[in-house]
Amino acid sequence: MRTNRVLLAAAAAAVTLALTGCGGGGDDGAGRIPTAVGGTPSGGTGRTTGSGDGKDEVTAYVESQRAWVKCLRANGIDAPDPDGNGQVDLGDARPLKANPASRKALVKCSKDKPSVPAEIERRLAPKLTPEQIKKQFEFAACMQKNGAPDFPDPEPDGNTYGDAQWDSTTAAAKQAGRTCAPIIGDPVEQGPGKG
């Protein structure tokens, strides 16, 4: 449904312009389970790691990712080791999703899947152009003005980091999403035409 896509775009406004193939939980549209930038694949706990200090937080995250991979392997999924940023590329997720044993393993191991710390998000975030940054701020202001007052402001680089919480379920927030979507280039479904 187009409205849901608009709301998802709003929730991830900071990355909608330049980030493709990375994102949170689930399928990235190409059947892959991405584990970069803020996401946990199906059922991840989203627990935070580390003490808040960038280096310790990253180290704790990479160690947690290793524990997650170890669990996946113990449960029949041939997962690669995490890279230096703790990212694990499981590739095409369609076979995993089609296999009941793999789905069960992903759910079982979700307890070991940490949320991506802000430091890693910053490392992996796209470098936005000044025009893109301007649009991100315009989009956030539009959302806040048109019914989603709790919509998060982007950071100075135009990206939003961490677990940005806002209520996207209200009628006003949904209307704001439809009103503001054109700012970031997300077309809004038009009603039936006359003629």
PDB file of C-alpha atoms in Angstrom:
ATOM      1  CA  MET A   1       0.000   0.000   0.000  1.00  0.00           C
ATOM      2  CA  ARG A   2       1.414   3.380  -1.020  1.00  0.00           C
ATOM      3  CA  THR A   3       0.446   5.133   2.247  1.00  0.00           C
ATOM      4  CA  ASN A   4       2.512   2.669   4.254  1.00  0.00           C
ATOM      5  CA  ARG A   5       5.495   3.280   1.981  1.00  0.00           C
ATOM      6  CA  VAL A   6       5.137   7.010   2.528  1.00  0.00           C
ATOM      7  CA  LEU A   7       5.060   6.491   6.293  1.00  0.00           C
ATOM      8  CA  LEU A   8       8.087   4.210   6.155  1.00  0.00           C
ATOM      9  CA  ALA A   9       9.885   6.843   4.111  1.00  0.00           C
ATOM     10  CA  ALA A  10       8.989   9.374   6.769  1.00  0.00           C
ATOM     11  CA  ALA A  11      10.257   7.157   9.563  1.00  0.00           C
ATOM     12  CA  ALA A  12      13.603   6.865   7.844  1.00  0.00           C
ATOM     13  CA  ALA A  13      13.639  10.316   6.308  1.00  0.00           C
ATOM     14  CA  ALA A  14      17.303  10.844   6.935  1.00  0.00           C
ATOM     15  CA  VAL A  15      18.291   7.940   4.758  1.00  0.00           C
ATOM     16  CA  THR A  16      15.583   7.848   2.126  1.00  0.00           C
ATOM     17  CA  LEU A  17      17.414  10.065  -0.337  1.00  0.00           C
ATOM     18  CA  ALA A  18      20.749   8.360  -0.592  1.00  0.00           C
ATOM     19  CA  LEU A  19      20.741   5.016   1.163  1.00  0.00           C
ATOM     20  CA  THR A  20      19.794   1.915  -0.789  1.00  0.00           C
ATOM     21  CA  GLY A  21      20.301  -1.697   0.115  1.00  0.00           C
ATOM     22  CA  CYS A  22      20.822  -0.940   3.794  1.00  0.00           C
ATOM     23  CA  GLY A  23      18.258  -0.681   6.457  1.00  0.00           C
ATOM     24  CA  GLY A  24      16.442  -2.194   9.281  1.00  0.00           C
ATOM     25  CA  GLY A  25      14.766  -5.493   9.853  1.00  0.00           C
ATOM     26  CA  GLY A  26      13.434  -7.624   7.137  1.00  0.00           C
ATOM     27  CA  ASP A  27      13.732  -7.747   3.438  1.00  0.00           C
ATOM     28  CA  ASP A  28      15.327  -4.895   1.483  1.00  0.00           C
ATOM     29  CA  GLY A  29      13.073  -5.431  -1.516  1.00  0.00           C
ATOM     30  CA  ALA A  30      15.622  -7.564  -3.346  1.00  0.00           C
ATOM     31  CA  GLY A  31      15.119 -10.485  -0.989  1.00  0.00           C
ATOM     32  CA  ARG A  32      18.218  -9.755   1.082  1.00  0.00           C
ATOM     33  CA  ILE A  33      18.261  -9.280   4.836  1.00  0.00           C
ATOM     34  CA  PRO A  34      20.329  -6.155   5.426  1.00  0.00           C
ATOM     35  CA  THR A  35      21.938  -5.715   8.824  1.00  0.00           C
ATOM     36  CA  ALA A  36      23.338  -2.236   8.438  1.00  0.00           C
ATOM     37  CA  VAL A  37      22.114   1.132   9.628  1.00  0.00           C
ATOM     38  CA  GLY A  38      19.705   0.705  12.444  1.00  0.00           C
ATOM     39  CA  GLY A  39      18.206  -2.660  11.662  1.00  0.00           C
ATOM     40  CA  THR A  40      17.826  -6.066  13.131  1.00  0.00           C
ATOM     41  CA  PRO A  41      16.617  -8.900  10.941  1.00  0.00           C
ATOM     42  CA  SER A  42      13.272 -10.439  11.769  1.00  0.00           C
ATOM     43  CA  GLY A  43      12.793 -10.593  15.471  1.00  0.00           C
ATOM     44  CA  GLY A  44      15.965  -8.807  16.624  1.00  0.00           C
ATOM     45  CA  THR A  45      15.793  -7.554  20.161  1.00  0.00           C
ATOM     46  CA  GLY A  46      17.166  -4.158  19.330  1.00  0.00           C
ATOM     47  CA  ARG A  47      19.098  -4.222  22.588  1.00  0.00           C
ATOM     48  CA  THR A  48      21.821  -1.660  22.870  1.00  0.00           C
ATOM     49  CA  THR A  49      25.444  -2.468  23.460  1.00  0.00           C
ATOM     50  CA  GLY A  50      28.391  -0.792  25.079  1.00  0.00           C
ATOM     51  CA  SER A  51      28.669   2.070  27.512  1.00  0.00           C
ATOM     52  CA  GLY A  52      27.933   4.923  25.121  1.00  0.00           C
ATOM     53  CA  ASP A  53      31.625   5.538  24.356  1.00  0.00           C
ATOM     54  CA  GLY A  54      31.940   5.127  20.564  1.00  0.00           C
ATOM     55  CA  LYS A  55      34.878   2.722  20.588  1.00  0.00           C
ATOM     56  CA  ASP A  56      33.583   0.506  23.410  1.00  0.00           C
ATOM     57  CA  GLU A  57      30.120   0.544  21.891  1.00  0.00           C
ATOM     58  CA  VAL A  58      31.467  -0.560  18.511  1.00  0.00           C
ATOM     59  CA  THR A  59      33.598  -3.306  20.074  1.00  0.00           C
ATOM     60  CA  ALA A  60      30.625  -4.584  22.061  1.00  0.00           C
ATOM     61  CA  TYR A  61      28.460  -4.483  18.940  1.00  0.00           C
ATOM     62  CA  VAL A  62      30.956  -6.462  16.843  1.00  0.00           C
ATOM     63  CA  GLU A  63      31.261  -9.042  19.655  1.00  0.00           C
ATOM     64  CA  SER A  64      27.465  -9.313  19.852  1.00  0.00           C
ATOM     65  CA  GLN A  65      27.298  -9.773  16.097  1.00  0.00           C
ATOM     66  CA  ARG A  66      29.842 -12.603  16.407  1.00  0.00           C
ATOM     67  CA  ALA A  67      27.607 -14.255  19.032  1.00  0.00           C
ATOM     68  CA  TRP A  68      24.629 -13.866  16.680  1.00  0.00           C
ATOM     69  CA  VAL A  69      26.574 -15.472  13.797  1.00  0.00           C
ATOM     70  CA  LYS A  70      27.709 -18.298  16.095  1.00  0.00           C
ATOM     71  CA  CYS A  71      24.068 -18.948  17.026  1.00  0.00           C
ATOM     72  CA  LEU A  72      23.007 -18.900  13.370  1.00  0.00           C
ATOM     73  CA  ARG A  73      25.725 -21.385  12.468  1.00  0.00           C
ATOM     74  CA  ALA A  74      24.808 -23.650  15.389  1.00  0.00           C
ATOM     75  CA  ASN A  75      21.253 -23.659  14.056  1.00  0.00           C
ATOM     76  CA  GLY A  76      22.057 -24.482  10.451  1.00  0.00           C
ATOM     77  CA  ILE A  77      22.557 -21.117   8.736  1.00  0.00           C
ATOM     78  CA  ASP A  78      25.913 -20.656   7.018  1.00  0.00           C
ATOM     79  CA  ALA A  79      26.502 -17.016   7.987  1.00  0.00           C
ATOM     80  CA  PRO A  80      29.766 -15.176   7.261  1.00  0.00           C
ATOM     81  CA  ASP A  81      31.834 -13.485   9.952  1.00  0.00           C
ATOM     82  CA  PRO A  82      30.951  -9.843  10.654  1.00  0.00           C
ATOM     83  CA  ASP A  83      33.117  -7.175   9.025  1.00  0.00           C
ATOM     84  CA  GLY A  84      35.016  -4.492  10.984  1.00  0.00           C
ATOM     85  CA  ASN A  85      31.773  -2.563  11.488  1.00  0.00           C
ATOM     86  CA  GLY A  86      29.948  -5.678  12.651  1.00  0.00           C
ATOM     87  CA  GLN A  87      27.898  -5.971   9.476  1.00  0.00           C
ATOM     88  CA  VAL A  88      26.870  -9.440   8.298  1.00  0.00           C
ATOM     89  CA  ASP A  89      25.758  -9.928   4.703  1.00  0.00           C
ATOM     90  CA  LEU A  90      23.356 -12.856   4.556  1.00  0.00           C
ATOM     91  CA  GLY A  91      22.786 -12.227   0.867  1.00  0.00           C
ATOM     92  CA  ASP A  92      19.532 -13.327  -0.745  1.00  0.00           C
ATOM     93  CA  ALA A  93      17.063 -14.008   2.075  1.00  0.00           C
ATOM     94  CA  ARG A  94      14.438 -15.747  -0.042  1.00  0.00           C
ATOM     95  CA  PRO A  95      15.877 -19.238   0.579  1.00  0.00           C
ATOM     96  CA  LEU A  96      16.140 -18.465   4.303  1.00  0.00           C
ATOM     97  CA  LYS A  97      12.550 -17.254   4.437  1.00  0.00           C
ATOM     98  CA  ALA A  98      11.331 -20.261   2.462  1.00  0.00           C
ATOM     99  CA  ASN A  99      13.019 -22.741   4.789  1.00  0.00           C
ATOM    100  CA  PRO A 100      11.102 -23.325   8.052  1.00  0.00           C
ATOM    101  CA  ALA A 101      14.297 -24.421   9.841  1.00  0.00           C
ATOM    102  CA  SER A 102      16.076 -21.207   8.822  1.00  0.00           C
ATOM    103  CA  ARG A 103      13.137 -19.062   9.937  1.00  0.00           C
ATOM    104  CA  LYS A 104      13.159 -20.877  13.272  1.00  0.00           C
ATOM    105  CA  ALA A 105      16.926 -20.272  13.610  1.00  0.00           C
ATOM    106  CA  LEU A 106      16.536 -16.552  12.867  1.00  0.00           C
ATOM    107  CA  VAL A 107      13.868 -16.242  15.543  1.00  0.00           C
ATOM    108  CA  LYS A 108      15.844 -18.333  18.046  1.00  0.00           C
ATOM    109  CA  CYS A 109      19.002 -16.278  17.501  1.00  0.00           C
ATOM    110  CA  SER A 110      17.254 -12.909  17.622  1.00  0.00           C
ATOM    111  CA  LYS A 111      18.092 -12.737  21.339  1.00  0.00           C
ATOM    112  CA  ASP A 112      21.747 -12.315  20.325  1.00  0.00           C
ATOM    113  CA  LYS A 113      21.049  -9.660  17.650  1.00  0.00           C
ATOM    114  CA  PRO A 114      21.914  -6.194  18.952  1.00  0.00           C
ATOM    115  CA  SER A 115      20.694  -2.910  17.559  1.00  0.00           C
ATOM    116  CA  VAL A 116      23.209  -0.966  15.508  1.00  0.00           C
ATOM    117  CA  PRO A 117      24.942   1.666  17.667  1.00  0.00           C
ATOM    118  CA  ALA A 118      24.891   5.300  16.604  1.00  0.00           C
ATOM    119  CA  GLU A 119      28.653   5.275  15.930  1.00  0.00           C
ATOM    120  CA  ILE A 120      28.238   2.518  13.322  1.00  0.00           C
ATOM    121  CA  GLU A 121      25.234   4.323  11.834  1.00  0.00           C
ATOM    122  CA  ARG A 122      27.406   7.429  11.468  1.00  0.00           C
ATOM    123  CA  ARG A 123      30.159   5.426   9.765  1.00  0.00           C
ATOM    124  CA  LEU A 124      27.733   3.846   7.305  1.00  0.00           C
ATOM    125  CA  ALA A 125      25.496   6.857   6.709  1.00  0.00           C
ATOM    126  CA  PRO A 126      25.470   8.354   3.236  1.00  0.00           C
ATOM    127  CA  LYS A 127      27.191  11.665   2.649  1.00  0.00           C
ATOM    128  CA  LEU A 128      24.349  13.951   1.669  1.00  0.00           C
ATOM    129  CA  THR A 129      24.718  16.936  -0.598  1.00  0.00           C
ATOM    130  CA  PRO A 130      23.795  20.383   0.744  1.00  0.00           C
ATOM    131  CA  GLU A 131      20.557  20.192  -1.273  1.00  0.00           C
ATOM    132  CA  GLN A 132      19.678  16.791   0.214  1.00  0.00           C
ATOM    133  CA  ILE A 133      20.425  18.066   3.737  1.00  0.00           C
ATOM    134  CA  LYS A 134      18.171  21.069   3.107  1.00  0.00           C
ATOM    135  CA  LYS A 135      15.378  18.745   1.947  1.00  0.00           C
ATOM    136  CA  GLN A 136      15.718  16.584   5.057  1.00  0.00           C
ATOM    137  CA  PHE A 137      15.260  19.633   7.286  1.00  0.00           C
ATOM    138  CA  GLU A 138      12.345  20.858   5.155  1.00  0.00           C
ATOM    139  CA  PHE A 139      10.737  17.433   5.346  1.00  0.00           C
ATOM    140  CA  ALA A 140      11.082  17.240   9.152  1.00  0.00           C
ATOM    141  CA  ALA A 141       9.667  20.775   9.555  1.00  0.00           C
ATOM    142  CA  CYS A 142       6.773  19.923   7.233  1.00  0.00           C
ATOM    143  CA  MET A 143       5.970  16.741   9.168  1.00  0.00           C
ATOM    144  CA  GLN A 144       6.076  18.591  12.494  1.00  0.00           C
ATOM    145  CA  LYS A 145       3.888  21.424  11.188  1.00  0.00           C
ATOM    146  CA  ASN A 146       1.319  19.177   9.505  1.00  0.00           C
ATOM    147  CA  GLY A 147       0.379  16.698  12.217  1.00  0.00           C
ATOM    148  CA  ALA A 148       3.486  14.834  13.415  1.00  0.00           C
ATOM    149  CA  PRO A 149       4.941  17.214  16.049  1.00  0.00           C
ATOM    150  CA  ASP A 150       7.133  14.434  17.458  1.00  0.00           C
ATOM    151  CA  PHE A 151       8.803  13.717  14.107  1.00  0.00           C
ATOM    152  CA  PRO A 152      12.601  13.790  14.732  1.00  0.00           C
ATOM    153  CA  ASP A 153      14.860  16.557  13.495  1.00  0.00           C
ATOM    154  CA  PRO A 154      17.866  15.392  11.464  1.00  0.00           C
ATOM    155  CA  GLU A 155      21.431  15.903  12.643  1.00  0.00           C
ATOM    156  CA  PRO A 156      23.446  18.721  10.999  1.00  0.00           C
ATOM    157  CA  ASP A 157      24.653  16.242   8.339  1.00  0.00           C
ATOM    158  CA  GLY A 158      21.013  15.579   7.353  1.00  0.00           C
ATOM    159  CA  ASN A 159      20.878  12.033   8.729  1.00  0.00           C
ATOM    160  CA  THR A 160      18.938  10.732  11.720  1.00  0.00           C
ATOM    161  CA  TYR A 161      20.733   8.331  14.033  1.00  0.00           C
ATOM    162  CA  GLY A 162      19.581   5.991  16.745  1.00  0.00           C
ATOM    163  CA  ASP A 163      16.088   4.742  17.337  1.00  0.00           C
ATOM    164  CA  ALA A 164      14.044   7.747  16.231  1.00  0.00           C
ATOM    165  CA  GLN A 165      10.669   7.295  17.925  1.00  0.00           C
ATOM    166  CA  TRP A 166       7.551   9.064  16.719  1.00  0.00           C
ATOM    167  CA  ASP A 167       3.905   8.108  16.448  1.00  0.00           C
ATOM    168  CA  SER A 168       3.203   7.345  12.806  1.00  0.00           C
ATOM    169  CA  THR A 169      -0.159   5.710  13.521  1.00  0.00           C
ATOM    170  CA  THR A 170      -2.340   8.783  13.986  1.00  0.00           C
ATOM    171  CA  ALA A 171      -4.525  10.078  11.177  1.00  0.00           C
ATOM    172  CA  ALA A 172      -2.724  13.434  11.424  1.00  0.00           C
ATOM    173  CA  ALA A 173       0.705  11.781  11.062  1.00  0.00           C
ATOM    174  CA  LYS A 174      -0.503   9.808   8.042  1.00  0.00           C
ATOM    175  CA  GLN A 175      -1.854  12.971   6.457  1.00  0.00           C
ATOM    176  CA  ALA A 176       1.464  14.725   7.191  1.00  0.00           C
ATOM    177  CA  GLY A 177       3.258  11.883   5.416  1.00  0.00           C
ATOM    178  CA  ARG A 178       1.082  12.341   2.335  1.00  0.00           C
ATOM    179  CA  THR A 179       1.468  16.127   2.447  1.00  0.00           C
ATOM    180  CA  CYS A 180       5.242  16.135   2.917  1.00  0.00           C
ATOM    181  CA  ALA A 181       6.309  13.144   0.798  1.00  0.00           C
ATOM    182  CA  PRO A 182       6.875  15.238  -2.359  1.00  0.00           C
ATOM    183  CA  ILE A 183       9.623  17.186  -0.537  1.00  0.00           C
ATOM    184  CA  ILE A 184      11.827  14.103  -0.529  1.00  0.00           C
ATOM    185  CA  GLY A 185      10.710  12.959  -3.962  1.00  0.00           C
ATOM    186  CA  ASP A 186       8.292  10.237  -2.864  1.00  0.00           C
ATOM    187  CA  PRO A 187       5.213  10.557  -5.060  1.00  0.00           C
ATOM    188  CA  VAL A 188       1.880  10.308  -3.330  1.00  0.00           C
ATOM    189  CA  GLU A 189      -0.881   8.144  -4.732  1.00  0.00           C
ATOM    190  CA  GLN A 190      -3.435  10.246  -6.532  1.00  0.00           C
ATOM    191  CA  GLY A 191      -7.144   9.478  -6.457  1.00  0.00           C
ATOM    192  CA  PRO A 192      -9.013   8.339  -9.546  1.00  0.00           C
ATOM    193  CA  GLY A 193      -9.031  10.953 -12.285  1.00  0.00           C
ATOM    194  CA  LYS A 194     -12.086  12.456 -13.866  1.00  0.00           C
ATOM    195  CA  GLY A 195     -12.721  12.195 -17.517  1.00  0.00           C
TER     196      GLY A 195
END
